[in-house]
Amino acid sequence: MKVTLENVHKSFPKGKSEKLEVLRDIDIQIKEGEFVSLLGPSGCGKSTILNLIAGLDKPNSGSVKINGELVKGPGTDRVVVFQQGGLFPWMNVLDNVTFGLRIKKMTRQEAEEKAMDALRLVHLGNYANNYPHELSGGMKQRVAIARALVMDPDVLLMDEPFAALDEQTRLILHQELQEIWAKTGKTILFITHNIREALTLSGRVLLMSTRPGQVKSSFTVKAARPRDPSDSVIVHLEKKIMGELEEEMEKVLKEEFGDDYRFKTSAIRDRDHSRMGDHI
Amino acid sequence: MIVIIAAWEIISKTDLFPAFMWPPLFIPNVPGGPTVFGTLINGLITGQILNATGVTLGRMLLGFVIAIVLGLTFGYLISRYKWIDDTLGFFVTALQSIPSIVWFPLAIVWFGLGFVSILFIVTIGATWTMTVNSSTGFKNVPSLYINAAKTLGSSGGHLVRNVILPASLPHIISGLRVAWAFAWRAVMAAELLGGSGGLGYLLNVGRSIQSMDLVLAIMIVIGVIGTIMDNQVFLRMERSVARKWGTRT
């Protein structure tokens, strides 16, 4: 097993004495070379799971292991691609990509060669000397992916990397990420709240329930690659997951807007005027 | 600008004020009489003003560098440790509100009248504002950059040098700019009171020999140097960072 999470619990302090339980009893196993998506509504703790694996955060109990070894802190065997990319604005593209390699005491020349290879893989070979602000959102994410790949990590962690992009760019990057995965055979954990995205990219989708976050169900996507969104397998799974997600959505919305909230069924019918404004 | 110069010139030619109080800028009132620019050029040629400028800038630079190092160190500690922020952080805000020349009596008692006292005033004038600016800069480094750097294998000193410092550069530069301005004022005040060479001392000499042409000539030098530092050095630094980051077009 490449990545193993066993009985992981995580809660954050909320106010003075209260605690917010974010993750309860998480068990996840990811095999070498697997592409797994973690799908769930916002606030279900999926990014927390990623942070635990990345070593940026520690679980309250339970264990997180990579290759059977306990995760003690951040390490270059697990590199993260963040939603906002996290490129350093004071460095050009090439320096951003070589950043991690230079820490590994690699010579500048060797690092730059590797970086250029990675940049060509994401079709940005001509932008090595540009600064991040000169790139579009999609290009920034490509650089972030190159910066992660160049480290040759055991596990690539992706935290909603395409969530901030427009639809067309996202579709293109979906294609490219599939190609990169096929080429490099990396183990990838992909976080998203987009069902279509999860089904297009991954071999397995883990659906999370919310507050406290738990893995609710697991779906193996047995569709041919490159994936076609109109593939009957995908359409069927999409419906199934949508159904399960709706329950979760209702739970979240109730928490946010109060008990009167009904997802799908109209709330107008049983509106009680005497209680108006109670939940504001 | 021309109007002001002309007006000054005309007033100096009337008998409104005695010549030593209101010296002419260019055209002497009596043949061979003193003018501000004459004195300025003369002072530059004989080295009187040039030497004084050198002495002042030397002190100033040394104090400034010490202040920057102290400011960055304090700023980092304040941003890093909550308890230091609660104690030193509050103290620094209070200290910042004390004009540095106020320390002068204490400095004279501690270090005697002279170089060290002036250096002390310059340093203390620039340190606190640098501390405040750099700690703001360090505190506002997005955790995204730090997390990204950590997963790429950066930690400790490498993280500070290659991520935290450059990420807070915009704040640090504006800190440098304000610190310079504070130090510049401090060094003048200290030299004016504490003597032993420098432009401030020369100003005091000018006053005691009632030579306002010398005083005005030195004021011009002070103004020119101040403007050059602000426009040519710090503004350029700010612009180049802004261009690189794409925060201004």
PDB file of N, CA and C in Angstrom, chain A residues 51 54 56 74-80 82-91 96 99-103 131-133 147-148 151, chain B residues 141 143-155 158-159 161-169 242-248:
ATOM      1  N   ASN A  51      -3.913  17.533   3.919  1.00  0.00           N
ATOM      2  CA  ASN A  51      -2.888  18.152   4.760  1.00  0.00           C
ATOM      3  C   ASN A  51      -2.231  17.136   5.693  1.00  0.00           C
ATOM      4  N   ALA A  54       0.123  15.191   3.577  1.00  0.00           N
ATOM      5  CA  ALA A  54       1.255  16.045   3.211  1.00  0.00           C
ATOM      6  C   ALA A  54       2.166  16.310   4.400  1.00  0.00           C
ATOM      7  N   LEU A  56       1.456  18.518   6.718  1.00  0.00           N
ATOM      8  CA  LEU A  56       1.299  19.907   7.141  1.00  0.00           C
ATOM      9  C   LEU A  56       0.458  20.001   8.408  1.00  0.00           C
ATOM     10  N   PRO A  74       6.257  17.367   6.621  1.00  0.00           N
ATOM     11  CA  PRO A  74       6.277  17.482   5.163  1.00  0.00           C
ATOM     12  C   PRO A  74       7.508  16.786   4.595  1.00  0.00           C
ATOM     13  N   GLY A  75       7.381  16.226   3.416  1.00  0.00           N
ATOM     14  CA  GLY A  75       8.514  15.582   2.775  1.00  0.00           C
ATOM     15  C   GLY A  75       8.332  15.597   1.277  1.00  0.00           C
ATOM     16  N   THR A  76       9.449  15.522   0.566  1.00  0.00           N
ATOM     17  CA  THR A  76       9.363  15.667  -0.886  1.00  0.00           C
ATOM     18  C   THR A  76       8.838  14.410  -1.573  1.00  0.00           C
ATOM     19  N   ASP A  77       8.561  13.337  -0.777  1.00  0.00           N
ATOM     20  CA  ASP A  77       7.938  12.169  -1.387  1.00  0.00           C
ATOM     21  C   ASP A  77       6.440  12.390  -1.604  1.00  0.00           C
ATOM     22  N   ARG A  78       5.917  13.485  -1.014  1.00  0.00           N
ATOM     23  CA  ARG A  78       4.494  13.825  -1.205  1.00  0.00           C
ATOM     24  C   ARG A  78       4.400  15.309  -1.512  1.00  0.00           C
ATOM     25  N   VAL A  79       4.220  15.643  -2.750  1.00  0.00           N
ATOM     26  CA  VAL A  79       4.160  17.060  -3.108  1.00  0.00           C
ATOM     27  C   VAL A  79       2.713  17.448  -3.395  1.00  0.00           C
ATOM     28  N   VAL A  80       2.372  18.677  -2.987  1.00  0.00           N
ATOM     29  CA  VAL A  80       0.995  19.133  -3.114  1.00  0.00           C
ATOM     30  C   VAL A  80       0.864  20.156  -4.250  1.00  0.00           C
ATOM     31  N   PHE A  82      -1.655  23.024  -4.958  1.00  0.00           N
ATOM     32  CA  PHE A  82      -2.732  23.709  -4.245  1.00  0.00           C
ATOM     33  C   PHE A  82      -3.730  24.340  -5.206  1.00  0.00           C
ATOM     34  N   GLN A  83      -4.901  24.654  -4.655  1.00  0.00           N
ATOM     35  CA  GLN A  83      -5.946  25.255  -5.487  1.00  0.00           C
ATOM     36  C   GLN A  83      -5.472  26.546  -6.147  1.00  0.00           C
ATOM     37  N   GLN A  84      -4.787  27.402  -5.367  1.00  0.00           N
ATOM     38  CA  GLN A  84      -4.302  28.666  -5.942  1.00  0.00           C
ATOM     39  C   GLN A  84      -2.876  28.526  -6.459  1.00  0.00           C
ATOM     40  N   GLY A  85      -2.430  27.295  -6.651  1.00  0.00           N
ATOM     41  CA  GLY A  85      -1.109  27.080  -7.241  1.00  0.00           C
ATOM     42  C   GLY A  85       0.031  27.253  -6.268  1.00  0.00           C
ATOM     43  N   GLY A  86       0.049  28.411  -5.587  1.00  0.00           N
ATOM     44  CA  GLY A  86       1.106  28.657  -4.613  1.00  0.00           C
ATOM     45  C   GLY A  86       2.453  28.900  -5.262  1.00  0.00           C
ATOM     46  N   LEU A  87       2.453  29.411  -6.494  1.00  0.00           N
ATOM     47  CA  LEU A  87       3.732  29.783  -7.118  1.00  0.00           C
ATOM     48  C   LEU A  87       4.268  31.008  -6.399  1.00  0.00           C
ATOM     49  N   PHE A  88       5.599  31.128  -6.343  1.00  0.00           N
ATOM     50  CA  PHE A  88       6.199  32.287  -5.688  1.00  0.00           C
ATOM     51  C   PHE A  88       6.270  33.441  -6.679  1.00  0.00           C
ATOM     52  N   PRO A  89       5.604  34.549  -6.410  1.00  0.00           N
ATOM     53  CA  PRO A  89       5.532  35.633  -7.391  1.00  0.00           C
ATOM     54  C   PRO A  89       6.878  36.325  -7.627  1.00  0.00           C
ATOM     55  N   TRP A  90       7.829  36.149  -6.731  1.00  0.00           N
ATOM     56  CA  TRP A  90       9.120  36.827  -6.889  1.00  0.00           C
ATOM     57  C   TRP A  90      10.113  35.998  -7.702  1.00  0.00           C
ATOM     58  N   MET A  91       9.677  34.810  -8.139  1.00  0.00           N
ATOM     59  CA  MET A  91      10.572  33.976  -8.944  1.00  0.00           C
ATOM     60  C   MET A  91       9.943  33.756 -10.314  1.00  0.00           C
ATOM     61  N   ASN A  96      10.815  28.813 -10.006  1.00  0.00           N
ATOM     62  CA  ASN A  96       9.764  28.165  -9.237  1.00  0.00           C
ATOM     63  C   ASN A  96       9.868  26.652  -9.345  1.00  0.00           C
ATOM     64  N   PHE A  99      12.947  25.187  -7.592  1.00  0.00           N
ATOM     65  CA  PHE A  99      13.020  25.489  -6.149  1.00  0.00           C
ATOM     66  C   PHE A  99      13.309  24.249  -5.301  1.00  0.00           C
ATOM     67  N   GLY A 100      12.502  23.209  -5.493  1.00  0.00           N
ATOM     68  CA  GLY A 100      12.653  21.992  -4.689  1.00  0.00           C
ATOM     69  C   GLY A 100      13.924  21.227  -5.023  1.00  0.00           C
ATOM     70  N   LEU A 101      14.274  21.233  -6.327  1.00  0.00           N
ATOM     71  CA  LEU A 101      15.474  20.491  -6.749  1.00  0.00           C
ATOM     72  C   LEU A 101      16.736  21.099  -6.162  1.00  0.00           C
ATOM     73  N   ARG A 102      16.753  22.453  -6.088  1.00  0.00           N
ATOM     74  CA  ARG A 102      17.937  23.127  -5.561  1.00  0.00           C
ATOM     75  C   ARG A 102      18.124  22.815  -4.071  1.00  0.00           C
ATOM     76  N   ILE A 103      17.020  22.584  -3.373  1.00  0.00           N
ATOM     77  CA  ILE A 103      17.139  22.210  -1.958  1.00  0.00           C
ATOM     78  C   ILE A 103      17.783  20.834  -1.843  1.00  0.00           C
ATOM     79  N   TYR A 131       7.266  35.629 -15.412  1.00  0.00           N
ATOM     80  CA  TYR A 131       6.879  35.645 -14.002  1.00  0.00           C
ATOM     81  C   TYR A 131       5.431  35.193 -13.870  1.00  0.00           C
ATOM     82  N   PRO A 132       5.084  34.608 -12.713  1.00  0.00           N
ATOM     83  CA  PRO A 132       3.731  34.042 -12.558  1.00  0.00           C
ATOM     84  C   PRO A 132       2.601  34.997 -12.946  1.00  0.00           C
ATOM     85  N   HIS A 133       2.763  36.309 -12.639  1.00  0.00           N
ATOM     86  CA  HIS A 133       1.641  37.205 -12.921  1.00  0.00           C
ATOM     87  C   HIS A 133       1.416  37.393 -14.413  1.00  0.00           C
ATOM     88  N   ARG A 147       6.089  21.837 -11.170  1.00  0.00           N
ATOM     89  CA  ARG A 147       6.921  21.999  -9.981  1.00  0.00           C
ATOM     90  C   ARG A 147       6.805  20.787  -9.058  1.00  0.00           C
ATOM     91  N   ALA A 148       5.602  20.195  -9.032  1.00  0.00           N
ATOM     92  CA  ALA A 148       5.405  19.008  -8.194  1.00  0.00           C
ATOM     93  C   ALA A 148       6.020  17.774  -8.852  1.00  0.00           C
ATOM     94  N   MET A 151       9.828  16.938  -8.742  1.00  0.00           N
ATOM     95  CA  MET A 151      10.372  16.372  -7.503  1.00  0.00           C
ATOM     96  C   MET A 151      10.304  14.841  -7.512  1.00  0.00           C
TER      97      MET A 151
ATOM     98  N   VAL B 141       2.815  37.002   5.361  1.00  0.00           N
ATOM     99  CA  VAL B 141       3.219  36.046   4.333  1.00  0.00           C
ATOM    100  C   VAL B 141       2.125  34.981   4.237  1.00  0.00           C
ATOM    101  N   SER B 143       0.103  31.726   4.141  1.00  0.00           N
ATOM    102  CA  SER B 143       0.513  30.383   4.571  1.00  0.00           C
ATOM    103  C   SER B 143       0.610  29.455   3.364  1.00  0.00           C
ATOM    104  N   LEU B 144      -0.065  29.819   2.277  1.00  0.00           N
ATOM    105  CA  LEU B 144       0.032  29.028   1.051  1.00  0.00           C
ATOM    106  C   LEU B 144       1.486  28.908   0.583  1.00  0.00           C
ATOM    107  N   TYR B 145       2.215  30.027   0.580  1.00  0.00           N
ATOM    108  CA  TYR B 145       3.618  30.002   0.149  1.00  0.00           C
ATOM    109  C   TYR B 145       4.443  29.124   1.077  1.00  0.00           C
ATOM    110  N   ILE B 146       4.175  29.277   2.386  1.00  0.00           N
ATOM    111  CA  ILE B 146       4.963  28.523   3.352  1.00  0.00           C
ATOM    112  C   ILE B 146       4.681  27.030   3.213  1.00  0.00           C
ATOM    113  N   ASN B 147       3.387  26.678   3.062  1.00  0.00           N
ATOM    114  CA  ASN B 147       3.039  25.267   2.900  1.00  0.00           C
ATOM    115  C   ASN B 147       3.623  24.689   1.619  1.00  0.00           C
ATOM    116  N   ALA B 148       3.521  25.464   0.533  1.00  0.00           N
ATOM    117  CA  ALA B 148       4.068  24.989  -0.743  1.00  0.00           C
ATOM    118  C   ALA B 148       5.562  24.745  -0.604  1.00  0.00           C
ATOM    119  N   ALA B 149       6.264  25.700   0.030  1.00  0.00           N
ATOM    120  CA  ALA B 149       7.707  25.560   0.193  1.00  0.00           C
ATOM    121  C   ALA B 149       8.044  24.350   1.061  1.00  0.00           C
ATOM    122  N   LYS B 150       7.247  24.152   2.121  1.00  0.00           N
ATOM    123  CA  LYS B 150       7.521  23.020   3.023  1.00  0.00           C
ATOM    124  C   LYS B 150       7.371  21.691   2.300  1.00  0.00           C
ATOM    125  N   THR B 151       6.328  21.548   1.479  1.00  0.00           N
ATOM    126  CA  THR B 151       6.156  20.266   0.793  1.00  0.00           C
ATOM    127  C   THR B 151       7.237  20.065  -0.263  1.00  0.00           C
ATOM    128  N   LEU B 152       7.890  21.148  -0.686  1.00  0.00           N
ATOM    129  CA  LEU B 152       8.986  21.006  -1.642  1.00  0.00           C
ATOM    130  C   LEU B 152      10.324  20.818  -0.930  1.00  0.00           C
ATOM    131  N   GLY B 153      10.271  20.677   0.399  1.00  0.00           N
ATOM    132  CA  GLY B 153      11.483  20.325   1.137  1.00  0.00           C
ATOM    133  C   GLY B 153      12.184  21.480   1.818  1.00  0.00           C
ATOM    134  N   SER B 154      11.566  22.673   1.818  1.00  0.00           N
ATOM    135  CA  SER B 154      12.214  23.814   2.463  1.00  0.00           C
ATOM    136  C   SER B 154      11.857  23.845   3.945  1.00  0.00           C
ATOM    137  N   SER B 155      12.838  24.239   4.771  1.00  0.00           N
ATOM    138  CA  SER B 155      12.559  24.396   6.205  1.00  0.00           C
ATOM    139  C   SER B 155      13.618  25.289   6.821  1.00  0.00           C
ATOM    140  N   HIS B 158      16.531  28.049   5.380  1.00  0.00           N
ATOM    141  CA  HIS B 158      16.232  28.115   3.954  1.00  0.00           C
ATOM    142  C   HIS B 158      14.854  28.725   3.711  1.00  0.00           C
ATOM    143  N   LEU B 159      13.895  28.311   4.519  1.00  0.00           N
ATOM    144  CA  LEU B 159      12.527  28.833   4.393  1.00  0.00           C
ATOM    145  C   LEU B 159      12.501  30.343   4.665  1.00  0.00           C
ATOM    146  N   ARG B 161      15.043  32.532   4.429  1.00  0.00           N
ATOM    147  CA  ARG B 161      15.782  33.277   3.418  1.00  0.00           C
ATOM    148  C   ARG B 161      15.094  33.278   2.063  1.00  0.00           C
ATOM    149  N   ASN B 162      14.560  32.126   1.669  1.00  0.00           N
ATOM    150  CA  ASN B 162      14.069  32.009   0.301  1.00  0.00           C
ATOM    151  C   ASN B 162      12.575  32.211   0.137  1.00  0.00           C
ATOM    152  N   VAL B 163      11.827  32.172   1.229  1.00  0.00           N
ATOM    153  CA  VAL B 163      10.380  32.353   1.101  1.00  0.00           C
ATOM    154  C   VAL B 163       9.874  33.506   1.963  1.00  0.00           C
ATOM    155  N   ILE B 164      10.144  33.451   3.264  1.00  0.00           N
ATOM    156  CA  ILE B 164       9.553  34.454   4.155  1.00  0.00           C
ATOM    157  C   ILE B 164      10.100  35.850   3.858  1.00  0.00           C
ATOM    158  N   LEU B 165      11.417  35.960   3.681  1.00  0.00           N
ATOM    159  CA  LEU B 165      11.994  37.280   3.370  1.00  0.00           C
ATOM    160  C   LEU B 165      11.511  37.837   2.027  1.00  0.00           C
ATOM    161  N   PRO B 166      11.679  37.100   0.939  1.00  0.00           N
ATOM    162  CA  PRO B 166      11.202  37.663  -0.336  1.00  0.00           C
ATOM    163  C   PRO B 166       9.694  37.906  -0.360  1.00  0.00           C
ATOM    164  N   ALA B 167       8.932  37.066   0.324  1.00  0.00           N
ATOM    165  CA  ALA B 167       7.477  37.254   0.311  1.00  0.00           C
ATOM    166  C   ALA B 167       7.072  38.531   1.040  1.00  0.00           C
ATOM    167  N   SER B 168       7.906  38.969   1.992  1.00  0.00           N
ATOM    168  CA  SER B 168       7.543  40.189   2.715  1.00  0.00           C
ATOM    169  C   SER B 168       8.321  41.399   2.202  1.00  0.00           C
ATOM    170  N   LEU B 169       8.992  41.235   1.072  1.00  0.00           N
ATOM    171  CA  LEU B 169       9.814  42.310   0.518  1.00  0.00           C
ATOM    172  C   LEU B 169       9.063  43.641   0.329  1.00  0.00           C
ATOM    173  N   ALA B 242       7.273  45.781  -7.703  1.00  0.00           N
ATOM    174  CA  ALA B 242       5.905  45.799  -8.203  1.00  0.00           C
ATOM    175  C   ALA B 242       5.850  45.255  -9.633  1.00  0.00           C
ATOM    176  N   ARG B 243       6.859  45.595 -10.422  1.00  0.00           N
ATOM    177  CA  ARG B 243       6.873  45.117 -11.804  1.00  0.00           C
ATOM    178  C   ARG B 243       7.028  43.606 -11.843  1.00  0.00           C
ATOM    179  N   LYS B 244       7.951  43.102 -11.031  1.00  0.00           N
ATOM    180  CA  LYS B 244       8.213  41.676 -10.994  1.00  0.00           C
ATOM    181  C   LYS B 244       6.981  40.899 -10.544  1.00  0.00           C
ATOM    182  N   TRP B 245       6.316  41.406  -9.518  1.00  0.00           N
ATOM    183  CA  TRP B 245       5.171  40.702  -8.940  1.00  0.00           C
ATOM    184  C   TRP B 245       3.904  40.932  -9.756  1.00  0.00           C
ATOM    185  N   GLY B 246       3.945  41.983 -10.580  1.00  0.00           N
ATOM    186  CA  GLY B 246       2.751  42.297 -11.353  1.00  0.00           C
ATOM    187  C   GLY B 246       1.664  42.932 -10.519  1.00  0.00           C
ATOM    188  N   THR B 247       2.049  43.582  -9.411  1.00  0.00           N
ATOM    189  CA  THR B 247       1.039  44.197  -8.559  1.00  0.00           C
ATOM    190  C   THR B 247       0.684  45.593  -9.040  1.00  0.00           C
ATOM    191  N   ARG B 248       1.524  46.171  -9.959  1.00  0.00           N
ATOM    192  CA  ARG B 248       1.179  47.465 -10.521  1.00  0.00           C
ATOM    193  C   ARG B 248       1.564  47.442 -11.994  1.00  0.00           C
TER     194      ARG B 248
END
